[in-house]
Structure formats: C-alpha cells, structure tokens
Short mmCIF file of C-alpha atoms and ligand atoms in Angstrom, two decimals:
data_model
loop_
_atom_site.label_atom_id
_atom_site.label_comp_id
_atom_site.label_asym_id
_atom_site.label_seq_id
_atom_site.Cartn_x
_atom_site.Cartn_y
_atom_site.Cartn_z
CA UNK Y 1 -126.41 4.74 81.53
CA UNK Y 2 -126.51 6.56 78.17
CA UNK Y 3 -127.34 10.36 78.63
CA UNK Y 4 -128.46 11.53 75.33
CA UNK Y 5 -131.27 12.79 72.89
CA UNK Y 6 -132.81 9.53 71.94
CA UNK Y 7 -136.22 8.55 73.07
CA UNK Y 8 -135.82 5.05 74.99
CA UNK Y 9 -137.74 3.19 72.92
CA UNK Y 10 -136.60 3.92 69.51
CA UNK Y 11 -135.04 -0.05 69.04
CA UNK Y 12 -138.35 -1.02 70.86
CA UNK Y 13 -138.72 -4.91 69.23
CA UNK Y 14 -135.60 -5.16 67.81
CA UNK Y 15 -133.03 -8.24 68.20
CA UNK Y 16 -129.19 -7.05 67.91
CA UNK Y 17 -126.63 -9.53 67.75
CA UNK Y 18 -123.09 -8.11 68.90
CA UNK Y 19 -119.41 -9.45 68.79
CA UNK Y 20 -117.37 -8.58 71.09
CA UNK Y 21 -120.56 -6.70 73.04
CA UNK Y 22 -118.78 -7.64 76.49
CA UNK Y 23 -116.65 -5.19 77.24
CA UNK Y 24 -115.22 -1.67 75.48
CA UNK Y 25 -117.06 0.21 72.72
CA UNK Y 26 -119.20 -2.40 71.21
CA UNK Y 27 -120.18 -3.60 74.84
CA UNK Y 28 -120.84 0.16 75.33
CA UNK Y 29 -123.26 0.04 72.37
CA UNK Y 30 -124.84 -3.04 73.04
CA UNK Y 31 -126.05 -1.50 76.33
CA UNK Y 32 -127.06 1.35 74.59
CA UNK Y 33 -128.95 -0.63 72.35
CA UNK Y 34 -130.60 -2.55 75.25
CA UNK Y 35 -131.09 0.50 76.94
CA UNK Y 36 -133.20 1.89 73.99
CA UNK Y 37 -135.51 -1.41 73.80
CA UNK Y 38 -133.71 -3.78 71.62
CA UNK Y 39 -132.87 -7.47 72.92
CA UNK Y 40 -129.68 -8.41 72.93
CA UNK Y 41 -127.42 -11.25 71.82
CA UNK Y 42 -123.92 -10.54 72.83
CA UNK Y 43 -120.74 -13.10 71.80
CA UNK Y 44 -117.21 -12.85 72.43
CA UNK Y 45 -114.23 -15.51 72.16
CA UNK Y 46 -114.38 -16.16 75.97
CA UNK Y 47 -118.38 -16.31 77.85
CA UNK Y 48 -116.58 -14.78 80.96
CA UNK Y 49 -116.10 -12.03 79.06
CA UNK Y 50 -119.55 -11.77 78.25
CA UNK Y 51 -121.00 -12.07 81.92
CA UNK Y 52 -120.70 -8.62 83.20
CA UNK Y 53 -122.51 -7.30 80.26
CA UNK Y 54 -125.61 -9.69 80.35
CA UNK Y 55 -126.01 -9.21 84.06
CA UNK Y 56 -125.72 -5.36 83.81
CA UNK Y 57 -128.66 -5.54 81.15
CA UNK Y 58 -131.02 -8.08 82.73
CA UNK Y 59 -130.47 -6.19 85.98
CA UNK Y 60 -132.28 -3.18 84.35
CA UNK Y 61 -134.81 -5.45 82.98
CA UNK Y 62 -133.21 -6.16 79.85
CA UNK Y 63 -132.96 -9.38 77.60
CA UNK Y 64 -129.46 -10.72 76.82
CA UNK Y 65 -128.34 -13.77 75.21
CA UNK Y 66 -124.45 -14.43 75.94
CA UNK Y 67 -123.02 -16.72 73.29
CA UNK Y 68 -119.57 -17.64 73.31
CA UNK Y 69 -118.25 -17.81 69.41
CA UNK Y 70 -115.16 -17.40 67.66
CA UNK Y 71 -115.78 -14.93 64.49
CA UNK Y 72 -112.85 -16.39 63.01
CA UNK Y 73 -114.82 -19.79 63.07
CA UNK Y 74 -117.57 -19.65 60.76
CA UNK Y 75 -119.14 -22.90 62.11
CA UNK Y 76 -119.13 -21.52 65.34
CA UNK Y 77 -120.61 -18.28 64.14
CA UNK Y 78 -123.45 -20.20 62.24
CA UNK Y 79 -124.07 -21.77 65.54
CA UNK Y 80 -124.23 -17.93 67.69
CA UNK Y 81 -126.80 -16.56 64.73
CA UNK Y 82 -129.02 -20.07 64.70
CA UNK Y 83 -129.12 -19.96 68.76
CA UNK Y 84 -130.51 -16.00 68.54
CA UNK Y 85 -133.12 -16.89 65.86
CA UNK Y 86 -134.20 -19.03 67.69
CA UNK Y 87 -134.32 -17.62 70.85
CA UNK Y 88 -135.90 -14.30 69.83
CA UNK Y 89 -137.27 -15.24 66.34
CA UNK Y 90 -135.10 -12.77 64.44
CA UNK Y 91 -132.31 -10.90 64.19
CA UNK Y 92 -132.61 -7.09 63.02
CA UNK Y 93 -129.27 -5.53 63.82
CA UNK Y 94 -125.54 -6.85 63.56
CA UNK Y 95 -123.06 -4.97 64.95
CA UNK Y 96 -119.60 -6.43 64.22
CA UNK Y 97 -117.34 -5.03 66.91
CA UNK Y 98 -114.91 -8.11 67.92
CA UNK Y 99 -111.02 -6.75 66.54
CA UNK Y 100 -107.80 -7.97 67.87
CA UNK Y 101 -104.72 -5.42 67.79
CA UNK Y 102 -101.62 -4.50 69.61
CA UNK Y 103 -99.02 -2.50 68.82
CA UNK Y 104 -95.92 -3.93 66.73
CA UNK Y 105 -93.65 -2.37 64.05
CA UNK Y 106 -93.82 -3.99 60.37
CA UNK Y 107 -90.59 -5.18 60.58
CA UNK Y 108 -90.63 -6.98 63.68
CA UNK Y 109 -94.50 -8.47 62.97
CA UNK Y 110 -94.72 -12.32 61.99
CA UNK Y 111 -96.79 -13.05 59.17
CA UNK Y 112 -99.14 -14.87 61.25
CA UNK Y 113 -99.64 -11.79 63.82
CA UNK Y 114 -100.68 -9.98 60.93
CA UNK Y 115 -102.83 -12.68 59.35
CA UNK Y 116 -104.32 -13.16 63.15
CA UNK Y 117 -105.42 -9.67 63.26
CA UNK Y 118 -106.94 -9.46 59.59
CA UNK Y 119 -108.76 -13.33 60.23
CA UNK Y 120 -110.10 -10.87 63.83
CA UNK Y 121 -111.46 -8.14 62.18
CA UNK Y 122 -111.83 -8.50 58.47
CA UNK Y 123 -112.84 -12.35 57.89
CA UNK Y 124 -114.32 -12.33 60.82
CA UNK Y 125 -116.56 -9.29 59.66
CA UNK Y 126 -117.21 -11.26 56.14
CA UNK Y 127 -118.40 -14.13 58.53
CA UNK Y 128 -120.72 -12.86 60.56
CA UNK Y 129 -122.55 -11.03 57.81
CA UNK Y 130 -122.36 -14.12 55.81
CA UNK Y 131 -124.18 -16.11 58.17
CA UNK Y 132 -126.87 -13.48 59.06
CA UNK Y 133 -127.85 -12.67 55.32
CA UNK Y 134 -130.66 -14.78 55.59
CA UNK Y 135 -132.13 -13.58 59.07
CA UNK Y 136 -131.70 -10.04 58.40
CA UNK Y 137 -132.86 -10.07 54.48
CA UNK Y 138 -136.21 -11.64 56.25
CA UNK Y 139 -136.44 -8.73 58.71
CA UNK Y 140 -134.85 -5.85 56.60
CA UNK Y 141 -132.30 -5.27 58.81
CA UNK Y 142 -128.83 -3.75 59.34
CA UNK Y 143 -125.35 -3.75 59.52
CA UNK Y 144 -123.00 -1.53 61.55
CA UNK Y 145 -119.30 -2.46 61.18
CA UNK Y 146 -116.62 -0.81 63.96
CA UNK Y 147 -113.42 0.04 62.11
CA UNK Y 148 -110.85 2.76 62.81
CA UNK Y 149 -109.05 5.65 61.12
CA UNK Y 150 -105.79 4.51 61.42
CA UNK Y 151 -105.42 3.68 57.53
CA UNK Y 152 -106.93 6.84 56.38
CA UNK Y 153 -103.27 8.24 56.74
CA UNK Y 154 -100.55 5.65 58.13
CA UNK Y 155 -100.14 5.27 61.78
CA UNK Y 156 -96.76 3.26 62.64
CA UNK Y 157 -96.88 0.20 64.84
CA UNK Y 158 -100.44 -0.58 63.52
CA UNK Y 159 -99.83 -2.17 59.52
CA UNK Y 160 -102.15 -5.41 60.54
CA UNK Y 161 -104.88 -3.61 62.01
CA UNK Y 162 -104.77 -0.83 59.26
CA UNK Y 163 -104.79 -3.46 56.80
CA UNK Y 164 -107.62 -5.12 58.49
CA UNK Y 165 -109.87 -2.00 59.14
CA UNK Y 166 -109.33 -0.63 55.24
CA UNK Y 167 -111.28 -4.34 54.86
CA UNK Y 168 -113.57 -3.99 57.05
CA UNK Y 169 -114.43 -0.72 55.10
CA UNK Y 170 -114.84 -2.61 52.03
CA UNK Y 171 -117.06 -5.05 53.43
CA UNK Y 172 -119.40 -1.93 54.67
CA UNK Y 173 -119.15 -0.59 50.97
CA UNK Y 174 -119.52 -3.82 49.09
CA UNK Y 175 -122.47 -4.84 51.01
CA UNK Y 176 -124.33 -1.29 51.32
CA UNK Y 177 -124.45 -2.35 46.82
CA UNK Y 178 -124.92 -6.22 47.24
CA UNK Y 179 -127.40 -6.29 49.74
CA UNK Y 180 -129.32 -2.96 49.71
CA UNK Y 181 -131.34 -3.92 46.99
CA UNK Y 182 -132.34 -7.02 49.55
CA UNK Y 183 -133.24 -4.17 52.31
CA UNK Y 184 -130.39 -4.67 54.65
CA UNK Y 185 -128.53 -1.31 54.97
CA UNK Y 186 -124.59 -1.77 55.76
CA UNK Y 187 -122.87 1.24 57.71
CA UNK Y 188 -120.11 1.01 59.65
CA UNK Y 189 -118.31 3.46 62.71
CA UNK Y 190 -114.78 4.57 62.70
CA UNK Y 191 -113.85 5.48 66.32
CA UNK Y 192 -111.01 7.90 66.96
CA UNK Y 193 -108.92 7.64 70.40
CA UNK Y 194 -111.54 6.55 72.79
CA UNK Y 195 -110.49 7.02 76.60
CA UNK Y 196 -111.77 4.43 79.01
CA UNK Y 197 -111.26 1.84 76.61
CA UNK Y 198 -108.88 -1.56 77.15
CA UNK Y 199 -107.43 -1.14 74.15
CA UNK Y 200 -106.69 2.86 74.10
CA UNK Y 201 -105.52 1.92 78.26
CA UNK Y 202 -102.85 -1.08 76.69
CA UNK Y 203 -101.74 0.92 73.27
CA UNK Y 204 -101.17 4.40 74.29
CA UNK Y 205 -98.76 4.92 76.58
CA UNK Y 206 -99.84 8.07 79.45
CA UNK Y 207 -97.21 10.65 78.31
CA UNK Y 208 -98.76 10.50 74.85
CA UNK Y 209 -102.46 11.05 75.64
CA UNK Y 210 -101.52 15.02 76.59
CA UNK Y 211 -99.83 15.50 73.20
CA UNK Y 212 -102.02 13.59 71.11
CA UNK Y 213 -104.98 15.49 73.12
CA UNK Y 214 -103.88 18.84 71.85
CA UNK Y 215 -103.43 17.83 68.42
CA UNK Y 216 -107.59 16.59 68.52
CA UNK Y 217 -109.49 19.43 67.25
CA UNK Y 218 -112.38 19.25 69.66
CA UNK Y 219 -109.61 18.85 72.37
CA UNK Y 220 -110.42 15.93 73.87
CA UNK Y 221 -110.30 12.00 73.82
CA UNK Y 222 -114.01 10.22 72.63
CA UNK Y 223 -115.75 8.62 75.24
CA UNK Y 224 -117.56 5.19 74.62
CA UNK Y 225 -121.05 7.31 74.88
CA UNK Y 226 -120.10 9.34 71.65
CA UNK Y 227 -120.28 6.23 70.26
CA UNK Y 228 -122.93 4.94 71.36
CA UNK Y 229 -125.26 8.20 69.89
CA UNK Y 230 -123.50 7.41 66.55
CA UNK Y 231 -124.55 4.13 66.44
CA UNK Y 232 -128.17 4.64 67.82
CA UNK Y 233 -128.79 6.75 65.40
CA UNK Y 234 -127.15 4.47 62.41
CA UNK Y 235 -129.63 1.70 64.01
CA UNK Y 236 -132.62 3.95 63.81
CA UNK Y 237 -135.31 4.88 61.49
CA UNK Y 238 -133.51 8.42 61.12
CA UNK Y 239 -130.90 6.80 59.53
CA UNK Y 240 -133.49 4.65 57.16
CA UNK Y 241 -131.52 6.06 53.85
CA UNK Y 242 -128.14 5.86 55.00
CA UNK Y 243 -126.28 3.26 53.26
CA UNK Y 244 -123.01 2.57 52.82
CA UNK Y 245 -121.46 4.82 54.82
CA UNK Y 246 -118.36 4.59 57.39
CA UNK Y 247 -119.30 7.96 60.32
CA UNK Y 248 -116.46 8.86 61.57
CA UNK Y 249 -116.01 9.96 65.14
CA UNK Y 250 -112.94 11.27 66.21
CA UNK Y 251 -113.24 14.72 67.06
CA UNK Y 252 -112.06 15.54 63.94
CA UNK Y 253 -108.73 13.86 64.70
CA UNK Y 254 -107.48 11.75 61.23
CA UNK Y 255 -107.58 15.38 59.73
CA UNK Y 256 -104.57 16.65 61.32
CA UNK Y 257 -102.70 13.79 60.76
CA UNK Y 258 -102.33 12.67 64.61
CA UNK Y 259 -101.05 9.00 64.56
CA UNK Y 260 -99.87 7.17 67.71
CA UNK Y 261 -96.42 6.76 66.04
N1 COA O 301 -96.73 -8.29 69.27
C1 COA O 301 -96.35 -8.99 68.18
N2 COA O 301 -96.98 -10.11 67.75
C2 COA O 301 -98.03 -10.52 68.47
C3 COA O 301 -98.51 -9.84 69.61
C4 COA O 301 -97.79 -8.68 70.01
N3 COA O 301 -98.16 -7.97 71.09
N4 COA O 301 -99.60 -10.51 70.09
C5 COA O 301 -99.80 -11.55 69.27
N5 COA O 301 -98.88 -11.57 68.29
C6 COA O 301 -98.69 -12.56 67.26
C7 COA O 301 -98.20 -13.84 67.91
O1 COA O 301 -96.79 -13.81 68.12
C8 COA O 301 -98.63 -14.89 66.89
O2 COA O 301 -97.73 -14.95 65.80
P1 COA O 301 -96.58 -16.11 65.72
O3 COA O 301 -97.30 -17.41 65.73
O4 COA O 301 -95.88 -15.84 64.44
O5 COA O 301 -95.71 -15.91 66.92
C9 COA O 301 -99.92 -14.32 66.35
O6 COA O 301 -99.92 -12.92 66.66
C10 COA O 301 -101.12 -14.94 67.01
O7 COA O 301 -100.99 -14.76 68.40
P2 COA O 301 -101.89 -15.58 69.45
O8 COA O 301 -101.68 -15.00 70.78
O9 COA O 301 -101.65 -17.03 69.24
O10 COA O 301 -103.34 -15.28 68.85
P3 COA O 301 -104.70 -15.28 69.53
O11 COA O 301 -105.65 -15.65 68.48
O12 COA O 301 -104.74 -16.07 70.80
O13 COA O 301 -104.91 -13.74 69.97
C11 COA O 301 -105.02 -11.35 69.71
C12 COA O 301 -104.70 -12.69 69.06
C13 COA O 301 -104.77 -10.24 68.71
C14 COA O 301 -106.49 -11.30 70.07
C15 COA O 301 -104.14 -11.17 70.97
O14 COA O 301 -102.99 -10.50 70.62
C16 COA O 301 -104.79 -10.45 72.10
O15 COA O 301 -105.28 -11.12 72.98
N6 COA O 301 -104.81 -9.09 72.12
C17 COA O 301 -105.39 -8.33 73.20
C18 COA O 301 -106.89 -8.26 73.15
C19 COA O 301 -107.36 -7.35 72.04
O16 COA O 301 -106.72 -7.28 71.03
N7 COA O 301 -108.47 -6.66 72.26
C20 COA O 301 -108.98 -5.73 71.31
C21 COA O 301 -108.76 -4.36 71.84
S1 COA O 301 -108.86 -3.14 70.55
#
C-alpha cells in the first residue's frame, strides 16, 4: 500500500495499460495507479508473471486486465492494446516499463545479447506507443517511459542496456514534439538503484550495496514507493504541462558518478 500525499482518487476513470506491471517497479506503479482509481491493464512476456499483481488489485476492489504480450512483437502488442479498448473503452495512460538486462562486459557480449536488450526496451518502447497513438490521441492521454541513468555517465558491464535506455530517452523526447500537438504528453522516469527490486537483487552483488550506499547523496537505496509518487504525479493533472521530460530519481546518485562497475 502506497503511503503518500496523493488523494486516492486522483486517476479516478482512468484506463492504464502497463508492460511489465507484474512484478518490480512498474508492477509497483501499476498498483499505485490502481490504488489511486485508475483500471488497470497489466502485460508481461509470461501471464504467470502477471497473476500476483491482478489478484493483489482485484482483492482491494480493483479492476485488472492481465494480458500476456511480447513488446518485442508488435502483432502481439496490437492485440494487448485492442483487448483493453475494448474491455474498458479507452486507454488514457501507457506506462512502458518491460526492460531486459543483466550484467556482461562489452567484450564478452554477443551481438545478439545486445540487440535482445535494445529490441526489450527501446523497440519495444517504439511499439507500444505506436500501437496506442490512436487510443490515447482520442482520450488525450499520456506516456510515461521507465529508463535508467546508467548512460548519463558510463557504467561498465551495462553497454546494451545503456544503449537501450539513451533510446528510450529519445523516444520520450521525440514524442513529447510529435505528439503533443495531438494532446498526448510523453514523460518518462529514470530510476536510480532501487532496493527490493529483482533486478537490483540479481545485478548488484551485497558487498557493493554498502559502498555504493555511501556514495548516494541522500544516503540511501530508492524504494519502489519513490517511484511510484514520481509517477503519480507525472500521470496527474499537476503534471498537465509537463512534456517531454525524463524525472530522475536517484537520490541524486548519477551526479557523483557512482556506477556499478
Ligand atoms: N550474459 C551474456 N549474454 C546474455 C545473458 C547474460 N547473462 N543473458 C542473455 N544473453 C544473451 C544470450 O546469450 C543471447 O545471445 P546469443 O544468442 O548470442 O547467445 C541473447 O542474449 C538472447 O538471450 P535469450 O535468453 O535467448 O533471450 P530472451 O529473449 O529469452 O531473454 C532477457 C532476454 C534479457 C530477458 C534475459 O536475459 C532475462 O531473462 N533476463 C532476466 C530478466 C530481466 O532482465 N528482468 C528485468 C530486470 S531489470
């Protein structure tokens, strides 16, 4: 349960469609959405990943689609966007959150693990916009994009997802221009070090979390609920003339340089 300043019925009405809103920071936000009155439509690659997540919201009286899609497959992602139109009718926020990663050094990375990670996170962003242009240029929606920090700088062991998040980045830019003028506002999230999180558990080893800790400004690792504020506020009317922009939340971390490496 999010603890935090918004009244609970600020997405009152609104339909969000989320990759990868099973599990870890976009699953935190898509509760947080659902917890703040928006129904939900949640994909991932695998629908067991998506089960946890739709039963925790319907248990709380929540609406949750679970759609199993592929956001590397545009077909499939057509499909995941048709079945929440028409299911709820619309579609008012997008929150592309689905990213693949692991750590490997450049020199030891196929071409194909790269290309894997950049189809993930930056086609796969393209797509899913793509095929909700229509839905959310009828309801004068939104975008938020997840990305990362790690290619403000250079962070070792992460080339393909740098690569891929600078994209994603783009894509937030590009279509804050291209599709303002349609009233869809495009913002996107860089995340810091987020504890709690599959991904920070798998690619930071234990012994580094201490020194990495001290080197984070506000001393301490994110949580997935600092996230969540960021993007309920992004999704909300307070944020009705941001556009374009990429918040970052890391504590302040990029700024001293701190890279897992
Ligand atoms: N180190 C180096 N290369 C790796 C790798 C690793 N840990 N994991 C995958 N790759 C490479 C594979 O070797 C393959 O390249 P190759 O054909 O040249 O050998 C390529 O990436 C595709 O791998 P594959 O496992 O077939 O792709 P996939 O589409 O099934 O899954 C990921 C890709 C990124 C999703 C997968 O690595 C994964 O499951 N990661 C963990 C889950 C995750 O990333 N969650 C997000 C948390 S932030």
């Amino acid at each position: 349960m999010t603890n935090n300043i918004f009244s609970k019925d600020i997405l009152q009405g609104k339909v969000a469609f989320v990759t990868g809103g099973g599990t870890g920071i976009t699953g935190g936000v898509a509760r947080a959405f659902a917890e703040h009155g928006a129904k939900l439509a949640i994909t991932s690659r695998k629908i067991e990943n998506l089960e946890a997540m739709k039963a925790q919201v319907e248990g709380h009286g929540g609406k949750c689609l679970a759609v199993a899609a592929d956001v590397r497959d545009f077909e499939a992602v057509q499909n995941a966007i048709a079945k929440t139109v028409e299911h709820y009718g619309k579609i008012d926020i997008v929150v592309n959150g689905a990213a693949g990663n692991f750590l490997c050094a450049a020199n030891e990375l196929s071409p194909n693990g790269f290309g894997t990670v950049v189809d993930i996170d930056t086609k796969g962003t393209f797509n899913v916009c793509r095929a909700a242009f229509e839905a959310l240029q009828q309801s004068k929606g939104q975008i938020l994009n997840i990305s990362a920090t790690l290619h403000y700088l250079a962070t070792p062991m992460q080339i393909h997802v740098s690569a891929a998040k600078a994209g994603v980045d783009a894509i937030t830019r590009n279509l804050s221009v291209e599709w303002g003028p349609h009233g869809v506002r495009v913002n996107g999230i860089a995340p810091g070090p987020i504890e709690d999180t599959e991904g920070m558990k798998r690619l930071l080893p234990e012994p580094l979390k201490d020194k990495i800790t001290k080197r984070i400004p506000l001393g301490r690792f994110g949580k997935i609920a600092d996230i969540e504020n960021a993007a309920l506020f992004l999704a909300s009317d307070a944020a009705g003339y941001i556009n374009g922009v990429t918040l970052v939340v890391d504590g302040g971390q990029w700024l001293k340089g701190t890279s897992f490496g």
